[in-house]
PDB file of C-alpha atoms in Angstrom:
ATOM      1  CA  MET C 250     184.976 124.827 315.061  1.00  0.00           C
ATOM      2  CA  ASP C 251     185.298 123.828 311.390  1.00  0.00           C
ATOM      3  CA  GLY C 252     183.996 120.626 309.825  1.00  0.00           C
ATOM      4  CA  ALA C 253     187.353 118.847 309.883  1.00  0.00           C
ATOM      5  CA  GLU C 254     187.778 119.461 313.604  1.00  0.00           C
ATOM      6  CA  ARG C 255     184.267 118.238 314.382  1.00  0.00           C
ATOM      7  CA  PHE C 256     184.870 115.084 312.379  1.00  0.00           C
ATOM      8  CA  ARG C 257     188.225 114.494 314.097  1.00  0.00           C
ATOM      9  CA  LYS C 258     186.533 114.541 317.473  1.00  0.00           C
ATOM     10  CA  LEU C 259     183.770 112.293 316.197  1.00  0.00           C
ATOM     11  CA  ILE C 260     186.156 109.519 315.142  1.00  0.00           C
ATOM     12  CA  ASP C 261     188.672 109.934 317.973  1.00  0.00           C
ATOM     13  CA  ALA C 262     188.521 106.614 319.856  1.00  0.00           C
ATOM     14  CA  ASP C 263     190.794 107.892 322.649  1.00  0.00           C
ATOM     15  CA  ARG C 264     188.139 110.365 323.796  1.00  0.00           C
ATOM     16  CA  VAL C 265     185.792 107.477 324.541  1.00  0.00           C
ATOM     17  CA  SER C 266     188.374 105.203 326.142  1.00  0.00           C
ATOM     18  CA  LYS C 267     189.188 107.820 328.802  1.00  0.00           C
ATOM     19  CA  ASP C 268     185.766 107.326 330.367  1.00  0.00           C
ATOM     20  CA  LEU C 269     184.984 103.850 329.106  1.00  0.00           C
ATOM     21  CA  LYS C 270     183.401 102.384 332.264  1.00  0.00           C
ATOM     22  CA  GLN C 271     180.919 105.197 332.826  1.00  0.00           C
ATOM     23  CA  THR C 272     180.123 105.423 329.123  1.00  0.00           C
ATOM     24  CA  SER C 273     179.544 101.660 328.914  1.00  0.00           C
ATOM     25  CA  VAL C 274     177.203 101.605 331.909  1.00  0.00           C
ATOM     26  CA  ARG C 275     175.252 104.588 330.657  1.00  0.00           C
ATOM     27  CA  GLY C 276     175.155 103.105 327.157  1.00  0.00           C
ATOM     28  CA  GLY C 277     173.871  99.791 328.480  1.00  0.00           C
ATOM     29  CA  PHE C 278     171.097 101.586 330.354  1.00  0.00           C
ATOM     30  CA  PHE C 279     170.014 103.475 327.243  1.00  0.00           C
ATOM     31  CA  SER C 280     170.203 100.361 325.062  1.00  0.00           C
ATOM     32  CA  VAL C 281     168.095  98.239 327.404  1.00  0.00           C
ATOM     33  CA  GLY C 282     165.572 101.025 327.786  1.00  0.00           C
ATOM     34  CA  ALA C 283     165.341 101.531 324.036  1.00  0.00           C
ATOM     35  CA  GLU C 284     164.926  97.812 323.376  1.00  0.00           C
ATOM     36  CA  ALA C 285     162.204  97.508 326.035  1.00  0.00           C
ATOM     37  CA  THR C 286     160.361 100.513 324.605  1.00  0.00           C
ATOM     38  CA  ASP C 287     160.814  99.153 321.094  1.00  0.00           C
ATOM     39  CA  PHE C 288     159.322  95.809 322.141  1.00  0.00           C
ATOM     40  CA  VAL C 289     156.277  97.481 323.699  1.00  0.00           C
ATOM     41  CA  LEU C 290     155.735  99.668 320.623  1.00  0.00           C
ATOM     42  CA  ARG C 291     156.084  96.817 318.151  1.00  0.00           C
ATOM     43  CA  PHE C 292     153.934  94.418 320.165  1.00  0.00           C
ATOM     44  CA  GLY C 293     151.270  97.055 320.667  1.00  0.00           C
ATOM     45  CA  SER C 294     151.322  98.016 316.986  1.00  0.00           C
ATOM     46  CA  ILE C 295     150.905  94.371 315.947  1.00  0.00           C
ATOM     47  CA  LEU C 296     147.815  94.110 318.122  1.00  0.00           C
ATOM     48  CA  VAL C 297     146.339  97.269 316.618  1.00  0.00           C
ATOM     49  CA  PHE C 298     147.272  96.397 313.032  1.00  0.00           C
ATOM     50  CA  SER C 299     145.789  92.925 313.441  1.00  0.00           C
ATOM     51  CA  ARG C 300     142.499  94.491 314.505  1.00  0.00           C
ATOM     52  CA  VAL C 301     142.412  96.922 311.584  1.00  0.00           C
ATOM     53  CA  LEU C 302     143.935  94.921 308.729  1.00  0.00           C
ATOM     54  CA  SER C 303     142.939  91.628 307.199  1.00  0.00           C
ATOM     55  CA  PRO C 304     145.261  88.608 307.693  1.00  0.00           C
ATOM     56  CA  GLU C 305     145.459  88.508 303.897  1.00  0.00           C
ATOM     57  CA  TYR C 306     147.392  91.786 303.903  1.00  0.00           C
ATOM     58  CA  PHE C 307     149.946  90.446 306.359  1.00  0.00           C
ATOM     59  CA  GLY C 308     150.337  87.399 304.131  1.00  0.00           C
ATOM     60  CA  LEU C 309     150.944  89.507 301.034  1.00  0.00           C
ATOM     61  CA  TYR C 310     153.532  91.627 302.765  1.00  0.00           C
ATOM     62  CA  GLY C 311     155.166  88.567 304.316  1.00  0.00           C
ATOM     63  CA  MET C 312     155.639  86.952 300.905  1.00  0.00           C
ATOM     64  CA  VAL C 313     157.746  89.892 299.770  1.00  0.00           C
ATOM     65  CA  VAL C 314     159.641  90.269 303.043  1.00  0.00           C
ATOM     66  CA  ALA C 315     160.614  86.589 302.906  1.00  0.00           C
ATOM     67  CA  VAL C 316     162.650  87.463 299.801  1.00  0.00           C
ATOM     68  CA  THR C 317     163.956  90.896 300.793  1.00  0.00           C
ATOM     69  CA  LEU C 318     165.268  89.623 304.126  1.00  0.00           C
ATOM     70  CA  ILE C 319     167.743  87.468 302.212  1.00  0.00           C
ATOM     71  CA  PHE C 320     169.292  90.542 300.583  1.00  0.00           C
ATOM     72  CA  ASP C 321     169.024  92.582 303.768  1.00  0.00           C
ATOM     73  CA  ARG C 322     171.913  90.562 305.220  1.00  0.00           C
ATOM     74  CA  PHE C 323     174.285  91.939 302.573  1.00  0.00           C
ATOM     75  CA  LYS C 324     173.502  95.652 302.761  1.00  0.00           C
ATOM     76  CA  ASP C 325     176.385  96.688 305.073  1.00  0.00           C
ATOM     77  CA  LEU C 326     179.078  94.394 303.560  1.00  0.00           C
ATOM     78  CA  GLY C 327     180.735  94.290 307.007  1.00  0.00           C
ATOM     79  CA  LEU C 328     181.922  97.883 306.582  1.00  0.00           C
ATOM     80  CA  VAL C 329     180.061  99.166 309.643  1.00  0.00           C
ATOM     81  CA  ASN C 330     182.251  97.046 311.912  1.00  0.00           C
ATOM     82  CA  ALA C 331     185.325  98.406 310.177  1.00  0.00           C
ATOM     83  CA  THR C 332     184.332 101.968 311.060  1.00  0.00           C
ATOM     84  CA  VAL C 333     183.446 101.099 314.653  1.00  0.00           C
ATOM     85  CA  GLN C 334     186.445  98.925 315.472  1.00  0.00           C
ATOM     86  CA  LYS C 335     189.338 100.535 313.591  1.00  0.00           C
ATOM     87  CA  LYS C 336     191.427 102.527 316.058  1.00  0.00           C
ATOM     88  CA  ASP C 337     192.495 105.199 313.598  1.00  0.00           C
ATOM     89  CA  ILE C 338     190.285 106.136 310.691  1.00  0.00           C
ATOM     90  CA  THR C 339     190.300 109.160 308.422  1.00  0.00           C
ATOM     91  CA  HIS C 340     187.565 111.274 306.915  1.00  0.00           C
ATOM     92  CA  GLU C 341     188.523 109.976 303.472  1.00  0.00           C
ATOM     93  CA  GLN C 342     188.186 106.354 304.590  1.00  0.00           C
ATOM     94  CA  VAL C 343     184.775 106.905 306.170  1.00  0.00           C
ATOM     95  CA  SER C 344     183.660 108.792 303.071  1.00  0.00           C
ATOM     96  CA  ALA C 345     184.783 105.913 300.846  1.00  0.00           C
ATOM     97  CA  LEU C 346     182.940 103.384 303.015  1.00  0.00           C
ATOM     98  CA  PHE C 347     179.840 105.581 302.905  1.00  0.00           C
ATOM     99  CA  TRP C 348     179.796 105.594 299.105  1.00  0.00           C
ATOM    100  CA  ILE C 349     180.482 101.857 298.918  1.00  0.00           C
ATOM    101  CA  ASN C 350     177.538 101.188 301.234  1.00  0.00           C
ATOM    102  CA  GLY C 351     175.386 103.556 299.208  1.00  0.00           C
ATOM    103  CA  ALA C 352     176.312 101.845 295.952  1.00  0.00           C
ATOM    104  CA  ALA C 353     175.586  98.427 297.482  1.00  0.00           C
ATOM    105  CA  GLY C 354     172.164  99.659 298.604  1.00  0.00           C
ATOM    106  CA  ILE C 355     171.348 100.859 295.104  1.00  0.00           C
ATOM    107  CA  VAL C 356     172.486  97.553 293.568  1.00  0.00           C
ATOM    108  CA  LEU C 357     170.318  95.603 296.026  1.00  0.00           C
ATOM    109  CA  MET C 358     167.387  97.885 295.239  1.00  0.00           C
ATOM    110  CA  PHE C 359     167.647  97.108 291.519  1.00  0.00           C
ATOM    111  CA  ILE C 360     168.007  93.386 292.204  1.00  0.00           C
ATOM    112  CA  VAL C 361     164.809  93.333 294.268  1.00  0.00           C
ATOM    113  CA  MET C 362     163.033  95.477 291.671  1.00  0.00           C
ATOM    114  CA  ALA C 363     164.068  92.999 288.991  1.00  0.00           C
ATOM    115  CA  LEU C 364     162.621  90.195 291.120  1.00  0.00           C
ATOM    116  CA  ALA C 365     159.305  91.997 291.662  1.00  0.00           C
ATOM    117  CA  TYR C 366     157.596  90.486 288.629  1.00  0.00           C
ATOM    118  CA  PRO C 367     158.961  86.948 289.158  1.00  0.00           C
ATOM    119  CA  ILE C 368     157.779  87.079 292.793  1.00  0.00           C
ATOM    120  CA  ALA C 369     154.286  88.083 291.663  1.00  0.00           C
ATOM    121  CA  VAL C 370     154.229  85.334 289.025  1.00  0.00           C
ATOM    122  CA  PHE C 371     155.524  82.705 291.459  1.00  0.00           C
ATOM    123  CA  TYR C 372     152.804  83.447 294.023  1.00  0.00           C
ATOM    124  CA  LYS C 373     150.223  84.138 291.280  1.00  0.00           C
ATOM    125  CA  ASP C 374     149.268  87.495 292.740  1.00  0.00           C
ATOM    126  CA  MET C 375     150.188  90.649 290.834  1.00  0.00           C
ATOM    127  CA  ARG C 376     149.615  92.791 293.927  1.00  0.00           C
ATOM    128  CA  LEU C 377     153.024  91.601 295.090  1.00  0.00           C
ATOM    129  CA  MET C 378     154.809  93.456 292.298  1.00  0.00           C
ATOM    130  CA  PRO C 379     154.183  97.030 293.545  1.00  0.00           C
ATOM    131  CA  ILE C 380     154.794  95.869 297.108  1.00  0.00           C
ATOM    132  CA  ALA C 381     158.222  94.515 296.100  1.00  0.00           C
ATOM    133  CA  LEU C 382     159.041  97.675 294.136  1.00  0.00           C
ATOM    134  CA  ALA C 383     158.219  99.852 297.148  1.00  0.00           C
ATOM    135  CA  GLN C 384     160.065  97.566 299.561  1.00  0.00           C
ATOM    136  CA  ALA C 385     163.150  97.752 297.336  1.00  0.00           C
ATOM    137  CA  THR C 386     163.527 101.465 298.121  1.00  0.00           C
ATOM    138  CA  THR C 387     164.390 100.614 301.728  1.00  0.00           C
ATOM    139  CA  PHE C 388     167.818  99.317 300.696  1.00  0.00           C
ATOM    140  CA  PRO C 389     169.424 102.621 299.601  1.00  0.00           C
ATOM    141  CA  LEU C 390     167.731 104.435 302.492  1.00  0.00           C
ATOM    142  CA  ALA C 391     169.195 101.974 304.988  1.00  0.00           C
ATOM    143  CA  ALA C 392     172.598 101.909 303.279  1.00  0.00           C
ATOM    144  CA  LEU C 393     173.006 105.690 303.368  1.00  0.00           C
ATOM    145  CA  ALA C 394     172.478 105.676 307.141  1.00  0.00           C
ATOM    146  CA  LEU C 395     174.938 102.887 307.963  1.00  0.00           C
ATOM    147  CA  GLN C 396     178.150 104.903 308.291  1.00  0.00           C
ATOM    148  CA  HIS C 397     176.420 107.610 310.306  1.00  0.00           C
ATOM    149  CA  GLN C 398     175.141 104.931 312.672  1.00  0.00           C
ATOM    150  CA  ALA C 399     178.638 103.469 312.837  1.00  0.00           C
ATOM    151  CA  LEU C 400     180.101 106.824 313.866  1.00  0.00           C
ATOM    152  CA  LEU C 401     177.525 107.135 316.646  1.00  0.00           C
ATOM    153  CA  ARG C 402     178.395 103.639 317.859  1.00  0.00           C
ATOM    154  CA  ARG C 403     182.123 104.428 317.604  1.00  0.00           C
ATOM    155  CA  GLN C 404     181.641 107.279 320.051  1.00  0.00           C
ATOM    156  CA  MET C 405     179.285 105.116 322.142  1.00  0.00           C
ATOM    157  CA  ARG C 406     176.517 107.683 321.879  1.00  0.00           C
ATOM    158  CA  PHE C 407     173.939 105.131 322.879  1.00  0.00           C
ATOM    159  CA  GLY C 408     171.618 107.744 324.325  1.00  0.00           C
ATOM    160  CA  ARG C 409     171.312 109.396 320.948  1.00  0.00           C
ATOM    161  CA  ILE C 410     170.986 106.047 319.194  1.00  0.00           C
ATOM    162  CA  ALA C 411     168.213 105.062 321.623  1.00  0.00           C
ATOM    163  CA  SER C 412     166.340 108.319 321.122  1.00  0.00           C
ATOM    164  CA  ILE C 413     166.515 107.890 317.340  1.00  0.00           C
ATOM    165  CA  GLN C 414     165.291 104.299 317.602  1.00  0.00           C
ATOM    166  CA  VAL C 415     162.284 105.131 319.776  1.00  0.00           C
ATOM    167  CA  THR C 416     161.352 108.248 317.793  1.00  0.00           C
ATOM    168  CA  VAL C 417     161.632 106.404 314.488  1.00  0.00           C
ATOM    169  CA  ASN C 418     159.388 103.592 315.689  1.00  0.00           C
ATOM    170  CA  LEU C 419     156.770 106.022 316.978  1.00  0.00           C
ATOM    171  CA  LEU C 420     156.712 107.961 313.710  1.00  0.00           C
ATOM    172  CA  SER C 421     156.721 104.943 311.388  1.00  0.00           C
ATOM    173  CA  ILE C 422     154.056 103.101 313.376  1.00  0.00           C
ATOM    174  CA  GLY C 423     152.005 106.296 313.377  1.00  0.00           C
ATOM    175  CA  CYS C 424     152.290 106.543 309.586  1.00  0.00           C
ATOM    176  CA  GLY C 425     151.271 102.926 309.171  1.00  0.00           C
ATOM    177  CA  LEU C 426     148.317 103.161 311.546  1.00  0.00           C
ATOM    178  CA  PHE C 427     147.089 106.343 309.891  1.00  0.00           C
ATOM    179  CA  LEU C 428     147.032 104.622 306.493  1.00  0.00           C
ATOM    180  CA  ALA C 429     145.499 101.474 307.942  1.00  0.00           C
ATOM    181  CA  LEU C 430     142.663 103.445 309.498  1.00  0.00           C
ATOM    182  CA  ARG C 431     142.169 105.296 306.216  1.00  0.00           C
ATOM    183  CA  GLY C 432     141.618 102.010 304.400  1.00  0.00           C
ATOM    184  CA  PHE C 433     144.915 101.655 302.521  1.00  0.00           C
ATOM    185  CA  GLY C 434     145.167  97.962 303.372  1.00  0.00           C
ATOM    186  CA  TYR C 435     148.547  96.309 302.888  1.00  0.00           C
ATOM    187  CA  TRP C 436     150.101  99.632 301.891  1.00  0.00           C
ATOM    188  CA  ALA C 437     149.980 100.582 305.556  1.00  0.00           C
ATOM    189  CA  LEU C 438     152.522  97.825 306.272  1.00  0.00           C
ATOM    190  CA  VAL C 439     154.671  98.788 303.301  1.00  0.00           C
ATOM    191  CA  ILE C 440     154.750 102.496 304.133  1.00  0.00           C
ATOM    192  CA  ARG C 441     155.476 101.734 307.767  1.00  0.00           C
ATOM    193  CA  GLU C 442     158.702  99.984 306.764  1.00  0.00           C
ATOM    194  CA  VAL C 443     159.692 102.496 304.086  1.00  0.00           C
ATOM    195  CA  SER C 444     159.070 105.432 306.420  1.00  0.00           C
ATOM    196  CA  ARG C 445     161.012 103.698 309.198  1.00  0.00           C
ATOM    197  CA  ASN C 446     164.128 103.568 307.032  1.00  0.00           C
ATOM    198  CA  LEU C 447     163.587 107.142 305.895  1.00  0.00           C
ATOM    199  CA  PHE C 448     163.254 108.401 309.468  1.00  0.00           C
ATOM    200  CA  ILE C 449     166.392 106.460 310.506  1.00  0.00           C
ATOM    201  CA  LEU C 450     168.290 108.140 307.685  1.00  0.00           C
ATOM    202  CA  ILE C 451     167.083 111.600 308.740  1.00  0.00           C
ATOM    203  CA  GLY C 452     167.720 110.928 312.418  1.00  0.00           C
ATOM    204  CA  THR C 453     171.254 109.622 312.022  1.00  0.00           C
ATOM    205  CA  TRP C 454     172.238 112.346 309.564  1.00  0.00           C
TER     206      TRP C 454
END
């Protein structure tokens, strides 16, 4: 089977609609299970991180995240829903949306990087500058995974989405805890988030 044929099957909405009820029930089961597992992992990791890291480190990271979350709302530009909901979509259209999302992620990265110094000056703590610069790299990583995630959702492959979600959280939390235990301080929180986006990109691709 060549690449064009594989892609045609991937975006063919009719293949899903033929078994919509069973796929929906199975998808709901996987989604609930993944969310429950995700909650346990995140809650457990917070307890462990709070025992290993100083509250000061959480405060530093939170100052940067308070800004980056504003831009995080604009990273998909609504194009993910277009891929999921459009009945007929071509390889060229998905490719164009992929590059638009990628470009938006890069633009957001540079915006946050440009704000790194002002954030540090505003809070009067220059440690925030490298944190913001590192956090900015999550935008292109997340953007380059969006259309791949949309294609998985289009085919209602919730089992695969759930497995990616759980695996990504395990790996990223593991990276963060390893650094925290090695004495890297707030960088453990930063790397946890950066690695999470990197692992999502790898998993969805």
